[in-house]
Amino acid sequence: MRPFEYVSPTTKAQAVSLLASNWGQAEILAGGTDLLALMKDDVVAPKRLVNIKDIRDLTGVTYNAQGLRIGALTNLGDLADDANVRKNYPALSDALIEAASPQIRNMATLGGNLCQRPRCWFFRNGLGLLPKDETGKELVTDGDNRYHAILGNDGPAKFVSPSTIVPILIAYGAKIRVEGPKGKREVPLEKFYVIPKTETEREHDLQPNEIVTEVVLPASTGVKAAHYEVRQKQAFDWPLAVAAVALKMNGSNVQAARVVMGYVAPLPWPSPEAEQVLSGQSIDDDIAQKAADAAVKNAKPLSHNAYKVQLARVSVKRALLKAVSGGAA
Amino acid sequence: MKNVTITINGAEQQAQVEPRLLLVHYLREVAGLTGTHIGCETSLCGACTVLMDGRAVKSCTVLAVQADGHKIGTVEGLANGGQLHAIQEGFWEEHGLQCGFCTPGMLMCSHDLLAQHPSPTDSEIREAINGNLCRCTGYEHIVNAVKSAARKMTKRVSARAA
């Protein structure tokens, strides 16, 4: 690992002032579970690390009738075990437990999970987010793209969005709050992610001198939700497909549905097509299948990942059936 | 260089470290505690698991400066004088180790589990050690060892209470 300057501000304002206005100079250190891996592999080499763990008001979970507020430094383990999360957002708790091994859950923070970099092996080998050869040809298109995107892959970005908990957070209606030199702003979580068009852009909307401060979820009354992921092994692994659903119920019928897929596109991928199929319906095997078919209708697999279309389809179907059979809030 | 104050197995230590020094290297090379093993150095194998403020973490993916002001527990801190910890006894009696390389990490991870869940089910044990690889693949015995440790610890707690 290359040497760097290490600073530990104790307020948000100090932290913001220690960050740089361009990517690459300074990085935010929270749990470090992703950043340190990137630095060991020399994928990123910041000159300064800004440790934000000494900022006190960024940790903790509060719950009331309006919903849930999660401080960005809350670790994934504490969040998964939080009594209010387990009771009112059980699908989030499920997703958190599957997100990493216990040791990583004890270190990794929610904010860090939302800002982690893609798992794309071209990127992790230092070839960039939009890897090209010397003639400008895209490496992923002809290379080993078995884990890459099947949706939203028309542009140069072929990686998949790395967080496994973002889909369920979006399904529950999460908003993310960030703070920077211009003050505070709040963004719906699904608008926080962007597809980079050049190597100097990142895959989220966070500016280089902003920090994520909290995530808020609306109340989950009358919502049935579920998280489902397909992995190569039962114990922790990066998934091949993720589906998250949140169904606002009116009796036994769906009043409004959110269906969000993960690991299929450079963004967390909501499916209005599936949501439309579900609207007003009572969910059974047949409707779940129709919604799942709609969710992958526009998939355009690359040369080695057509299998992921079926995995994404099955994930959506199983998440829907799990939501209605589990009776989860 | 940064000054750090880290309490390791109950003893406070001060040192000057480079910010890029990993906690596992600090423990082995600065503190001289080589019981914590370096396996993959990519936070996959769990051999380097230690306790930070009582919770299991992978010390290859923690900087020593991140441990500043915190309490670290390593395998050397488990036994009390000549008396092995119940978790160590469990691994000994149930043949929870073969080559022993993964063992310190397995012990520390089990310590965190049993502090949270004194009587874990088999599936809770398997979930708790899913970030620890045993390449001898002795997982059955490891699960038995953790169960045995849980029984011993529960018995000792109730004996003390009586």
PDB file of N, CA and C in Angstrom, chain A residues 171-202:
ATOM      1  N   ALA A 171     -36.476  -0.080  -2.769  1.00  0.00           N
ATOM      2  CA  ALA A 171     -37.839  -0.617  -2.758  1.00  0.00           C
ATOM      3  C   ALA A 171     -38.633  -0.057  -1.576  1.00  0.00           C
ATOM      4  N   TYR A 172     -37.976   0.110  -0.446  1.00  0.00           N
ATOM      5  CA  TYR A 172     -38.646   0.682   0.730  1.00  0.00           C
ATOM      6  C   TYR A 172     -38.817   2.202   0.619  1.00  0.00           C
ATOM      7  N   GLY A 173     -38.242   2.820  -0.414  1.00  0.00           N
ATOM      8  CA  GLY A 173     -38.409   4.272  -0.621  1.00  0.00           C
ATOM      9  C   GLY A 173     -37.346   5.128   0.042  1.00  0.00           C
ATOM     10  N   ALA A 174     -36.118   4.611   0.147  1.00  0.00           N
ATOM     11  CA  ALA A 174     -35.061   5.325   0.870  1.00  0.00           C
ATOM     12  C   ALA A 174     -34.633   6.612   0.184  1.00  0.00           C
ATOM     13  N   LYS A 175     -34.254   7.577   1.037  1.00  0.00           N
ATOM     14  CA  LYS A 175     -33.588   8.791   0.563  1.00  0.00           C
ATOM     15  C   LYS A 175     -32.233   8.865   1.251  1.00  0.00           C
ATOM     16  N   ILE A 176     -31.271   9.433   0.550  1.00  0.00           N
ATOM     17  CA  ILE A 176     -29.928   9.550   1.120  1.00  0.00           C
ATOM     18  C   ILE A 176     -29.641  11.034   1.341  1.00  0.00           C
ATOM     19  N   ARG A 177     -29.016  11.343   2.476  1.00  0.00           N
ATOM     20  CA  ARG A 177     -28.670  12.733   2.781  1.00  0.00           C
ATOM     21  C   ARG A 177     -27.149  12.876   2.746  1.00  0.00           C
ATOM     22  N   VAL A 178     -26.702  13.919   2.079  1.00  0.00           N
ATOM     23  CA  VAL A 178     -25.267  14.161   2.003  1.00  0.00           C
ATOM     24  C   VAL A 178     -24.991  15.607   2.397  1.00  0.00           C
ATOM     25  N   GLU A 179     -23.748  15.842   2.792  1.00  0.00           N
ATOM     26  CA  GLU A 179     -23.365  17.178   3.233  1.00  0.00           C
ATOM     27  C   GLU A 179     -22.032  17.544   2.588  1.00  0.00           C
ATOM     28  N   GLY A 180     -21.934  18.757   2.104  1.00  0.00           N
ATOM     29  CA  GLY A 180     -20.710  19.204   1.456  1.00  0.00           C
ATOM     30  C   GLY A 180     -20.491  20.676   1.701  1.00  0.00           C
ATOM     31  N   PRO A 181     -19.551  21.282   0.955  1.00  0.00           N
ATOM     32  CA  PRO A 181     -19.256  22.706   1.188  1.00  0.00           C
ATOM     33  C   PRO A 181     -20.451  23.612   0.928  1.00  0.00           C
ATOM     34  N   LYS A 182     -21.384  23.168   0.099  1.00  0.00           N
ATOM     35  CA  LYS A 182     -22.565  24.001  -0.180  1.00  0.00           C
ATOM     36  C   LYS A 182     -23.733  23.684   0.750  1.00  0.00           C
ATOM     37  N   GLY A 183     -23.498  22.854   1.736  1.00  0.00           N
ATOM     38  CA  GLY A 183     -24.568  22.533   2.675  1.00  0.00           C
ATOM     39  C   GLY A 183     -25.090  21.124   2.493  1.00  0.00           C
ATOM     40  N   LYS A 184     -26.351  20.936   2.940  1.00  0.00           N
ATOM     41  CA  LYS A 184     -26.940  19.597   2.943  1.00  0.00           C
ATOM     42  C   LYS A 184     -27.839  19.417   1.733  1.00  0.00           C
ATOM     43  N   ARG A 185     -27.952  18.197   1.260  1.00  0.00           N
ATOM     44  CA  ARG A 185     -28.973  17.896   0.258  1.00  0.00           C
ATOM     45  C   ARG A 185     -29.475  16.476   0.463  1.00  0.00           C
ATOM     46  N   GLU A 186     -30.688  16.238  -0.037  1.00  0.00           N
ATOM     47  CA  GLU A 186     -31.324  14.925   0.102  1.00  0.00           C
ATOM     48  C   GLU A 186     -31.700  14.439  -1.293  1.00  0.00           C
ATOM     49  N   VAL A 187     -31.403  13.183  -1.580  1.00  0.00           N
ATOM     50  CA  VAL A 187     -31.650  12.631  -2.915  1.00  0.00           C
ATOM     51  C   VAL A 187     -32.358  11.282  -2.754  1.00  0.00           C
ATOM     52  N   PRO A 188     -33.409  11.025  -3.552  1.00  0.00           N
ATOM     53  CA  PRO A 188     -33.956   9.663  -3.533  1.00  0.00           C
ATOM     54  C   PRO A 188     -32.817   8.689  -3.885  1.00  0.00           C
ATOM     55  N   LEU A 189     -32.715   7.587  -3.170  1.00  0.00           N
ATOM     56  CA  LEU A 189     -31.544   6.724  -3.347  1.00  0.00           C
ATOM     57  C   LEU A 189     -31.381   6.265  -4.793  1.00  0.00           C
ATOM     58  N   GLU A 190     -32.507   6.032  -5.491  1.00  0.00           N
ATOM     59  CA  GLU A 190     -32.341   5.545  -6.865  1.00  0.00           C
ATOM     60  C   GLU A 190     -31.759   6.608  -7.800  1.00  0.00           C
ATOM     61  N   LYS A 191     -31.892   7.889  -7.422  1.00  0.00           N
ATOM     62  CA  LYS A 191     -31.297   8.953  -8.248  1.00  0.00           C
ATOM     63  C   LYS A 191     -29.830   9.195  -7.886  1.00  0.00           C
ATOM     64  N   PHE A 192     -29.377   8.565  -6.802  1.00  0.00           N
ATOM     65  CA  PHE A 192     -28.006   8.761  -6.327  1.00  0.00           C
ATOM     66  C   PHE A 192     -27.000   8.054  -7.249  1.00  0.00           C
ATOM     67  N   TYR A 193     -27.464   7.043  -7.969  1.00  0.00           N
ATOM     68  CA  TYR A 193     -26.556   6.246  -8.805  1.00  0.00           C
ATOM     69  C   TYR A 193     -26.632   6.705 -10.252  1.00  0.00           C
ATOM     70  N   VAL A 194     -25.480   6.807 -10.874  1.00  0.00           N
ATOM     71  CA  VAL A 194     -25.413   7.256 -12.262  1.00  0.00           C
ATOM     72  C   VAL A 194     -24.483   6.318 -13.036  1.00  0.00           C
ATOM     73  N   ILE A 195     -24.683   6.272 -14.339  1.00  0.00           N
ATOM     74  CA  ILE A 195     -23.775   5.466 -15.169  1.00  0.00           C
ATOM     75  C   ILE A 195     -22.663   6.390 -15.653  1.00  0.00           C
ATOM     76  N   PRO A 196     -21.415   6.132 -15.270  1.00  0.00           N
ATOM     77  CA  PRO A 196     -20.337   7.018 -15.695  1.00  0.00           C
ATOM     78  C   PRO A 196     -20.109   6.917 -17.201  1.00  0.00           C
ATOM     79  N   LYS A 197     -19.821   8.061 -17.813  1.00  0.00           N
ATOM     80  CA  LYS A 197     -19.570   8.059 -19.260  1.00  0.00           C
ATOM     81  C   LYS A 197     -18.085   8.197 -19.555  1.00  0.00           C
ATOM     82  N   THR A 198     -17.322   8.692 -18.550  1.00  0.00           N
ATOM     83  CA  THR A 198     -15.874   8.782 -18.734  1.00  0.00           C
ATOM     84  C   THR A 198     -15.196   8.220 -17.489  1.00  0.00           C
ATOM     85  N   GLU A 199     -13.894   7.929 -17.637  1.00  0.00           N
ATOM     86  CA  GLU A 199     -13.132   7.332 -16.528  1.00  0.00           C
ATOM     87  C   GLU A 199     -13.006   8.258 -15.319  1.00  0.00           C
ATOM     88  N   THR A 200     -13.195   9.565 -15.521  1.00  0.00           N
ATOM     89  CA  THR A 200     -13.023  10.476 -14.390  1.00  0.00           C
ATOM     90  C   THR A 200     -14.295  10.605 -13.552  1.00  0.00           C
ATOM     91  N   GLU A 201     -15.390  10.018 -14.029  1.00  0.00           N
ATOM     92  CA  GLU A 201     -16.632  10.078 -13.256  1.00  0.00           C
ATOM     93  C   GLU A 201     -16.744   8.847 -12.363  1.00  0.00           C
ATOM     94  N   ARG A 202     -17.553   9.004 -11.302  1.00  0.00           N
ATOM     95  CA  ARG A 202     -17.836   7.835 -10.463  1.00  0.00           C
ATOM     96  C   ARG A 202     -19.259   7.371 -10.722  1.00  0.00           C
TER      97      ARG A 202
END
